[in-house]
Amino acid sequence: MIDVEICCNSIASAIAAKDGCAERIELCRDLECGGLTPSDEDIAYCVHKLGLRTHVLIRPRAGNFCYTEREQQDIIASIKRCKELGAAAVVVGFLTEDGKIDVESTRHMVQIASPMEVTFHRAFDEAQQDPIEALWCVAAARCHRLLTSGQRYSAPEGATVIRSLVGETGVKILAGGGVTPTNVRQLVADSGVHEVHGSCKKTLDDGTLVTDAATVRQMIEETLTL
């Protein structure tokens, strides 16, 4: 069975995801810059009103993934709030100044997040490391899951690399980046993953990005027989 995670940048997107039969979302805001930490109110609504398995992106700012001590304290505070609000998981990513997976900072956040799961996000795809080496760093940090496009622009392009990661450690591999209903079946076949991540978004007339319920439903339907 394939577990489908829908990236949602607002309450409207989360409602659309649920209308499309999604059960699990990654919640963020400001998707245009890659996503930032959503509000406490939005987290609570998704968890308690919508009943969605909510994985919360914790990213205090746009830009690189090498954070100051003050920024790390903000991240810790956000993780603690997610735990209080009943989130299922948090999604984080830390790199060192030389562009490698920051094992120490990540492990510290995993400890704080417990018993929530922790996903290491696509900062992995910007790491200046061999992907297998980088994955073992994510494993050493005790993360439960890795979201990756296989260090390529999109997951379909990185499917071969993603396949090399599946089963290498105990870390679950979540394929994300350019995943659509039209390519998800081939992606799963090529990569061997059991989890996929997509935004299923559309652009409104005012330029706002929002999840499209029909596209979510199509994505889920495409995975039902895999």
PDB file of C-alpha atoms in Angstrom:
ATOM      1  CA  MET A   1       0.000   0.000   0.000  1.00  0.00           C
ATOM      2  CA  ILE A   2       1.238   3.483  -0.869  1.00  0.00           C
ATOM      3  CA  ASP A   3       0.887   6.221   1.749  1.00  0.00           C
ATOM      4  CA  VAL A   4       0.107   9.569   0.087  1.00  0.00           C
ATOM      5  CA  GLU A   5       1.089  12.810   1.823  1.00  0.00           C
ATOM      6  CA  ILE A   6      -0.359  16.062   0.491  1.00  0.00           C
ATOM      7  CA  CYS A   7       1.567  19.297   1.001  1.00  0.00           C
ATOM      8  CA  CYS A   8      -0.909  21.975   2.158  1.00  0.00           C
ATOM      9  CA  ASN A   9      -0.079  25.660   2.536  1.00  0.00           C
ATOM     10  CA  SER A  10      -3.303  26.827   4.208  1.00  0.00           C
ATOM     11  CA  ILE A  11      -6.524  25.749   5.856  1.00  0.00           C
ATOM     12  CA  ALA A  12      -8.253  26.013   2.470  1.00  0.00           C
ATOM     13  CA  SER A  13      -5.688  23.594   1.035  1.00  0.00           C
ATOM     14  CA  ALA A  14      -6.087  21.210   3.965  1.00  0.00           C
ATOM     15  CA  ILE A  15      -9.865  21.184   3.507  1.00  0.00           C
ATOM     16  CA  ALA A  16      -9.379  20.489  -0.202  1.00  0.00           C
ATOM     17  CA  ALA A  17      -6.982  17.654   0.632  1.00  0.00           C
ATOM     18  CA  LYS A  18      -9.549  16.088   2.943  1.00  0.00           C
ATOM     19  CA  ASP A  19     -12.269  16.542   0.332  1.00  0.00           C
ATOM     20  CA  GLY A  20      -9.972  14.627  -2.021  1.00  0.00           C
ATOM     21  CA  CYS A  21      -9.830  11.753   0.515  1.00  0.00           C
ATOM     22  CA  ALA A  22      -6.346  12.493   1.877  1.00  0.00           C
ATOM     23  CA  GLU A  23      -5.657  11.314   5.400  1.00  0.00           C
ATOM     24  CA  ARG A  24      -2.155  12.720   5.809  1.00  0.00           C
ATOM     25  CA  ILE A  25      -0.794  16.179   5.073  1.00  0.00           C
ATOM     26  CA  GLU A  26       2.379  18.172   5.446  1.00  0.00           C
ATOM     27  CA  LEU A  27       1.223  21.560   6.683  1.00  0.00           C
ATOM     28  CA  CYS A  28       3.162  24.744   5.939  1.00  0.00           C
ATOM     29  CA  ARG A  29       2.646  28.309   4.715  1.00  0.00           C
ATOM     30  CA  ASP A  30       4.339  30.418   2.019  1.00  0.00           C
ATOM     31  CA  LEU A  31       4.831  27.520  -0.352  1.00  0.00           C
ATOM     32  CA  GLU A  32       6.148  29.967  -2.944  1.00  0.00           C
ATOM     33  CA  CYS A  33       9.462  30.109  -1.059  1.00  0.00           C
ATOM     34  CA  GLY A  34       9.565  26.420  -0.286  1.00  0.00           C
ATOM     35  CA  GLY A  35       7.364  26.530   2.799  1.00  0.00           C
ATOM     36  CA  LEU A  36       7.629  28.021   6.289  1.00  0.00           C
ATOM     37  CA  THR A  37       6.257  27.130   9.733  1.00  0.00           C
ATOM     38  CA  PRO A  38       2.440  27.478   9.823  1.00  0.00           C
ATOM     39  CA  SER A  39       0.482  29.140  12.607  1.00  0.00           C
ATOM     40  CA  ASP A  40      -0.591  27.345  15.771  1.00  0.00           C
ATOM     41  CA  GLU A  41      -4.207  28.002  14.809  1.00  0.00           C
ATOM     42  CA  ASP A  42      -3.805  26.270  11.454  1.00  0.00           C
ATOM     43  CA  ILE A  43      -2.088  23.273  13.074  1.00  0.00           C
ATOM     44  CA  ALA A  44      -4.846  22.912  15.659  1.00  0.00           C
ATOM     45  CA  TYR A  45      -7.572  23.161  13.010  1.00  0.00           C
ATOM     46  CA  CYS A  46      -6.031  20.437  10.853  1.00  0.00           C
ATOM     47  CA  VAL A  47      -5.489  18.115  13.805  1.00  0.00           C
ATOM     48  CA  HIS A  48      -8.696  18.628  15.750  1.00  0.00           C
ATOM     49  CA  LYS A  49     -11.296  19.936  13.295  1.00  0.00           C
ATOM     50  CA  LEU A  50     -10.251  18.072  10.146  1.00  0.00           C
ATOM     51  CA  GLY A  51      -8.854  15.000  11.891  1.00  0.00           C
ATOM     52  CA  LEU A  52      -5.911  14.810   9.495  1.00  0.00           C
ATOM     53  CA  ARG A  53      -2.631  13.092  10.283  1.00  0.00           C
ATOM     54  CA  THR A  54      -0.678  16.332  10.316  1.00  0.00           C
ATOM     55  CA  HIS A  55       3.059  16.551   9.705  1.00  0.00           C
ATOM     56  CA  VAL A  56       4.179  20.128  10.353  1.00  0.00           C
ATOM     57  CA  LEU A  57       7.010  21.813   8.477  1.00  0.00           C
ATOM     58  CA  ILE A  58       9.272  23.657  10.910  1.00  0.00           C
ATOM     59  CA  ARG A  59      11.256  26.263   8.989  1.00  0.00           C
ATOM     60  CA  PRO A  60      11.542  29.744  10.509  1.00  0.00           C
ATOM     61  CA  ARG A  61      12.723  31.525   7.361  1.00  0.00           C
ATOM     62  CA  ALA A  62      13.467  31.108   3.693  1.00  0.00           C
ATOM     63  CA  GLY A  63      17.032  30.550   2.495  1.00  0.00           C
ATOM     64  CA  ASN A  64      19.673  28.086   3.595  1.00  0.00           C
ATOM     65  CA  PHE A  65      19.386  25.406   6.284  1.00  0.00           C
ATOM     66  CA  CYS A  66      22.278  26.498   8.494  1.00  0.00           C
ATOM     67  CA  TYR A  67      20.587  28.155  11.466  1.00  0.00           C
ATOM     68  CA  THR A  68      21.832  30.483  14.182  1.00  0.00           C
ATOM     69  CA  GLU A  69      21.455  29.620  17.862  1.00  0.00           C
ATOM     70  CA  ARG A  70      18.504  32.021  18.103  1.00  0.00           C
ATOM     71  CA  GLU A  71      16.820  30.416  15.096  1.00  0.00           C
ATOM     72  CA  GLN A  72      17.341  26.965  16.579  1.00  0.00           C
ATOM     73  CA  GLN A  73      15.647  28.124  19.772  1.00  0.00           C
ATOM     74  CA  ASP A  74      12.686  29.285  17.670  1.00  0.00           C
ATOM     75  CA  ILE A  75      12.590  25.862  15.994  1.00  0.00           C
ATOM     76  CA  ILE A  76      12.608  24.133  19.387  1.00  0.00           C
ATOM     77  CA  ALA A  77       9.708  26.293  20.563  1.00  0.00           C
ATOM     78  CA  SER A  78       7.748  25.430  17.410  1.00  0.00           C
ATOM     79  CA  ILE A  79       8.379  21.706  17.866  1.00  0.00           C
ATOM     80  CA  LYS A  80       7.140  21.855  21.451  1.00  0.00           C
ATOM     81  CA  ARG A  81       3.968  23.633  20.348  1.00  0.00           C
ATOM     82  CA  CYS A  82       3.362  20.991  17.672  1.00  0.00           C
ATOM     83  CA  LYS A  83       3.585  18.312  20.354  1.00  0.00           C
ATOM     84  CA  GLU A  84       1.098  20.171  22.543  1.00  0.00           C
ATOM     85  CA  LEU A  85      -1.272  20.615  19.596  1.00  0.00           C
ATOM     86  CA  GLY A  86      -1.275  16.917  18.732  1.00  0.00           C
ATOM     87  CA  ALA A  87       0.664  16.884  15.462  1.00  0.00           C
ATOM     88  CA  ALA A  88       1.725  13.438  14.261  1.00  0.00           C
ATOM     89  CA  ALA A  89       5.164  14.553  13.098  1.00  0.00           C
ATOM     90  CA  VAL A  90       7.419  17.495  12.432  1.00  0.00           C
ATOM     91  CA  VAL A  91       9.474  18.071   9.302  1.00  0.00           C
ATOM     92  CA  VAL A  92      12.918  19.640   9.714  1.00  0.00           C
ATOM     93  CA  GLY A  93      16.269  19.905   7.997  1.00  0.00           C
ATOM     94  CA  PHE A  94      19.694  21.115   9.088  1.00  0.00           C
ATOM     95  CA  LEU A  95      22.940  21.502   7.135  1.00  0.00           C
ATOM     96  CA  THR A  96      26.377  22.497   8.377  1.00  0.00           C
ATOM     97  CA  GLU A  97      28.239  25.485   7.007  1.00  0.00           C
ATOM     98  CA  ASP A  98      30.074  23.203   4.582  1.00  0.00           C
ATOM     99  CA  GLY A  99      26.785  21.836   3.256  1.00  0.00           C
ATOM    100  CA  LYS A 100      26.632  18.461   4.978  1.00  0.00           C
ATOM    101  CA  ILE A 101      23.829  16.940   7.046  1.00  0.00           C
ATOM    102  CA  ASP A 102      24.028  18.462  10.537  1.00  0.00           C
ATOM    103  CA  VAL A 103      23.669  15.283  12.580  1.00  0.00           C
ATOM    104  CA  GLU A 104      24.063  16.908  15.989  1.00  0.00           C
ATOM    105  CA  SER A 105      21.407  19.590  15.497  1.00  0.00           C
ATOM    106  CA  THR A 106      19.008  17.150  13.879  1.00  0.00           C
ATOM    107  CA  ARG A 107      19.395  14.526  16.616  1.00  0.00           C
ATOM    108  CA  HIS A 108      18.730  17.198  19.246  1.00  0.00           C
ATOM    109  CA  MET A 109      15.451  18.113  17.518  1.00  0.00           C
ATOM    110  CA  VAL A 110      14.453  14.442  17.255  1.00  0.00           C
ATOM    111  CA  GLN A 111      14.917  14.082  21.013  1.00  0.00           C
ATOM    112  CA  ILE A 112      12.809  17.165  21.697  1.00  0.00           C
ATOM    113  CA  ALA A 113      10.083  16.024  19.276  1.00  0.00           C
ATOM    114  CA  SER A 114       9.630  12.557  20.795  1.00  0.00           C
ATOM    115  CA  PRO A 115       7.185  10.799  20.731  1.00  0.00           C
ATOM    116  CA  MET A 116       6.299  12.558  17.461  1.00  0.00           C
ATOM    117  CA  GLU A 117       7.965  11.258  14.325  1.00  0.00           C
ATOM    118  CA  VAL A 118      10.522  13.430  12.547  1.00  0.00           C
ATOM    119  CA  THR A 119      10.947  13.738   8.793  1.00  0.00           C
ATOM    120  CA  PHE A 120      14.168  15.191   7.393  1.00  0.00           C
ATOM    121  CA  HIS A 121      13.069  17.352   4.473  1.00  0.00           C
ATOM    122  CA  ARG A 122      14.555  18.247   1.096  1.00  0.00           C
ATOM    123  CA  ALA A 123      17.485  20.088   2.619  1.00  0.00           C
ATOM    124  CA  PHE A 124      18.869  16.598   1.938  1.00  0.00           C
ATOM    125  CA  ASP A 125      18.705  17.352  -1.778  1.00  0.00           C
ATOM    126  CA  GLU A 126      20.996  20.351  -1.303  1.00  0.00           C
ATOM    127  CA  ALA A 127      23.562  18.471   0.785  1.00  0.00           C
ATOM    128  CA  GLN A 128      27.098  18.423  -0.596  1.00  0.00           C
ATOM    129  CA  GLN A 129      27.419  14.705   0.069  1.00  0.00           C
ATOM    130  CA  ASP A 130      27.018  11.404  -1.669  1.00  0.00           C
ATOM    131  CA  PRO A 131      23.327  10.491  -1.162  1.00  0.00           C
ATOM    132  CA  ILE A 132      24.073   7.207   0.618  1.00  0.00           C
ATOM    133  CA  GLU A 133      26.500   8.932   2.978  1.00  0.00           C
ATOM    134  CA  ALA A 134      23.933  11.675   3.590  1.00  0.00           C
ATOM    135  CA  LEU A 135      21.224   9.091   4.301  1.00  0.00           C
ATOM    136  CA  TRP A 136      23.380   7.405   6.923  1.00  0.00           C
ATOM    137  CA  CYS A 137      23.771  10.819   8.565  1.00  0.00           C
ATOM    138  CA  VAL A 138      19.986  11.188   8.639  1.00  0.00           C
ATOM    139  CA  ALA A 139      19.788   7.718  10.185  1.00  0.00           C
ATOM    140  CA  ALA A 140      22.454   8.611  12.746  1.00  0.00           C
ATOM    141  CA  ALA A 141      20.286  11.567  13.757  1.00  0.00           C
ATOM    142  CA  ARG A 142      17.467   9.072  14.473  1.00  0.00           C
ATOM    143  CA  CYS A 143      15.025  10.554  11.949  1.00  0.00           C
ATOM    144  CA  HIS A 144      12.084   8.338  11.066  1.00  0.00           C
ATOM    145  CA  ARG A 145      11.656   9.468   7.473  1.00  0.00           C
ATOM    146  CA  LEU A 146      13.451  11.265   4.633  1.00  0.00           C
ATOM    147  CA  LEU A 147      11.644  13.429   2.065  1.00  0.00           C
ATOM    148  CA  THR A 148      13.734  13.542  -1.093  1.00  0.00           C
ATOM    149  CA  SER A 149      13.752  13.966  -4.841  1.00  0.00           C
ATOM    150  CA  GLY A 150      16.937  11.917  -5.047  1.00  0.00           C
ATOM    151  CA  GLN A 151      19.063  15.079  -5.164  1.00  0.00           C
ATOM    152  CA  ARG A 152      17.470  15.960  -8.512  1.00  0.00           C
ATOM    153  CA  TYR A 153      14.978  18.663  -9.514  1.00  0.00           C
ATOM    154  CA  SER A 154      12.085  16.197  -9.276  1.00  0.00           C
ATOM    155  CA  ALA A 155      11.497  12.754  -7.811  1.00  0.00           C
ATOM    156  CA  PRO A 156      10.859  11.130 -11.220  1.00  0.00           C
ATOM    157  CA  GLU A 157      14.262  12.407 -12.370  1.00  0.00           C
ATOM    158  CA  GLY A 158      15.865  11.125  -9.165  1.00  0.00           C
ATOM    159  CA  ALA A 159      14.081   7.765  -9.094  1.00  0.00           C
ATOM    160  CA  THR A 160      17.260   5.739  -9.553  1.00  0.00           C
ATOM    161  CA  VAL A 161      18.957   7.484  -6.632  1.00  0.00           C
ATOM    162  CA  ILE A 162      15.807   7.164  -4.522  1.00  0.00           C
ATOM    163  CA  ARG A 163      15.745   3.413  -5.201  1.00  0.00           C
ATOM    164  CA  SER A 164      19.311   3.171  -3.898  1.00  0.00           C
ATOM    165  CA  LEU A 165      18.137   4.729  -0.619  1.00  0.00           C
ATOM    166  CA  VAL A 166      15.131   2.471  -0.048  1.00  0.00           C
ATOM    167  CA  GLY A 167      16.003  -0.232   2.455  1.00  0.00           C
ATOM    168  CA  GLU A 168      19.573   1.026   2.966  1.00  0.00           C
ATOM    169  CA  THR A 169      18.767   2.039   6.568  1.00  0.00           C
ATOM    170  CA  GLY A 170      15.715   1.934   8.803  1.00  0.00           C
ATOM    171  CA  VAL A 171      14.705   5.397   7.587  1.00  0.00           C
ATOM    172  CA  LYS A 172      11.473   5.480   5.565  1.00  0.00           C
ATOM    173  CA  ILE A 173      11.916   7.101   2.163  1.00  0.00           C
ATOM    174  CA  LEU A 174       9.247   9.580   1.066  1.00  0.00           C
ATOM    175  CA  ALA A 175       9.553  10.543  -2.605  1.00  0.00           C
ATOM    176  CA  GLY A 176       8.616  14.168  -3.255  1.00  0.00           C
ATOM    177  CA  GLY A 177       9.162  16.870  -5.823  1.00  0.00           C
ATOM    178  CA  GLY A 178       7.161  17.086  -9.026  1.00  0.00           C
ATOM    179  CA  VAL A 179       4.935  14.126  -8.116  1.00  0.00           C
ATOM    180  CA  THR A 180       1.606  14.185  -9.987  1.00  0.00           C
ATOM    181  CA  PRO A 181      -1.246  11.770 -10.708  1.00  0.00           C
ATOM    182  CA  THR A 182       0.194  11.200 -14.173  1.00  0.00           C
ATOM    183  CA  ASN A 183       3.655  10.106 -13.006  1.00  0.00           C
ATOM    184  CA  VAL A 184       3.080   8.620  -9.550  1.00  0.00           C
ATOM    185  CA  ARG A 185       2.616   5.015 -10.704  1.00  0.00           C
ATOM    186  CA  GLN A 186       5.830   5.056 -12.731  1.00  0.00           C
ATOM    187  CA  LEU A 187       7.677   6.785  -9.893  1.00  0.00           C
ATOM    188  CA  VAL A 188       6.668   4.062  -7.439  1.00  0.00           C
ATOM    189  CA  ALA A 189       7.699   1.353  -9.912  1.00  0.00           C
ATOM    190  CA  ASP A 190      11.052   3.007 -10.628  1.00  0.00           C
ATOM    191  CA  SER A 191      11.948   4.000  -7.059  1.00  0.00           C
ATOM    192  CA  GLY A 192      10.440   1.248  -4.914  1.00  0.00           C
ATOM    193  CA  VAL A 193       9.048   3.702  -2.348  1.00  0.00           C
ATOM    194  CA  HIS A 194       5.945   3.100  -0.261  1.00  0.00           C
ATOM    195  CA  GLU A 195       5.301   6.785   0.461  1.00  0.00           C
ATOM    196  CA  VAL A 196       4.847   9.721  -1.938  1.00  0.00           C
ATOM    197  CA  HIS A 197       4.481  13.463  -1.366  1.00  0.00           C
ATOM    198  CA  GLY A 198       2.770  15.935  -3.676  1.00  0.00           C
ATOM    199  CA  SER A 199       1.112  19.339  -3.468  1.00  0.00           C
ATOM    200  CA  CYS A 200      -1.608  18.678  -6.088  1.00  0.00           C
ATOM    201  CA  LYS A 201      -1.850  22.448  -6.340  1.00  0.00           C
ATOM    202  CA  LYS A 202      -3.525  24.854  -8.715  1.00  0.00           C
ATOM    203  CA  THR A 203      -3.085  28.611  -9.133  1.00  0.00           C
ATOM    204  CA  LEU A 204      -6.098  30.849  -8.558  1.00  0.00           C
ATOM    205  CA  ASP A 205      -6.774  33.973 -10.612  1.00  0.00           C
ATOM    206  CA  ASP A 206      -5.110  36.139  -7.969  1.00  0.00           C
ATOM    207  CA  GLY A 207      -1.946  34.018  -8.071  1.00  0.00           C
ATOM    208  CA  THR A 208      -2.645  32.123  -4.852  1.00  0.00           C
ATOM    209  CA  LEU A 209      -1.498  28.515  -4.735  1.00  0.00           C
ATOM    210  CA  VAL A 210      -4.068  26.104  -3.327  1.00  0.00           C
ATOM    211  CA  THR A 211      -4.503  22.350  -3.194  1.00  0.00           C
ATOM    212  CA  ASP A 212      -7.001  20.975  -5.713  1.00  0.00           C
ATOM    213  CA  ALA A 213      -9.338  18.320  -4.299  1.00  0.00           C
ATOM    214  CA  ALA A 214      -9.914  16.619  -7.650  1.00  0.00           C
ATOM    215  CA  THR A 215      -6.178  16.247  -8.238  1.00  0.00           C
ATOM    216  CA  VAL A 216      -5.703  14.830  -4.739  1.00  0.00           C
ATOM    217  CA  ARG A 217      -8.457  12.302  -5.375  1.00  0.00           C
ATOM    218  CA  GLN A 218      -6.865  11.318  -8.680  1.00  0.00           C
ATOM    219  CA  MET A 219      -3.441  10.924  -7.039  1.00  0.00           C
ATOM    220  CA  ILE A 220      -4.863   8.646  -4.363  1.00  0.00           C
ATOM    221  CA  GLU A 221      -6.863   6.622  -6.867  1.00  0.00           C
ATOM    222  CA  GLU A 222      -3.726   6.056  -8.946  1.00  0.00           C
ATOM    223  CA  THR A 223      -1.977   4.509  -5.941  1.00  0.00           C
ATOM    224  CA  LEU A 224      -4.787   2.262  -4.695  1.00  0.00           C
ATOM    225  CA  THR A 225      -3.768  -0.755  -6.774  1.00  0.00           C
ATOM    226  CA  LEU A 226      -0.004  -0.418  -6.224  1.00  0.00           C
TER     227      LEU A 226
END
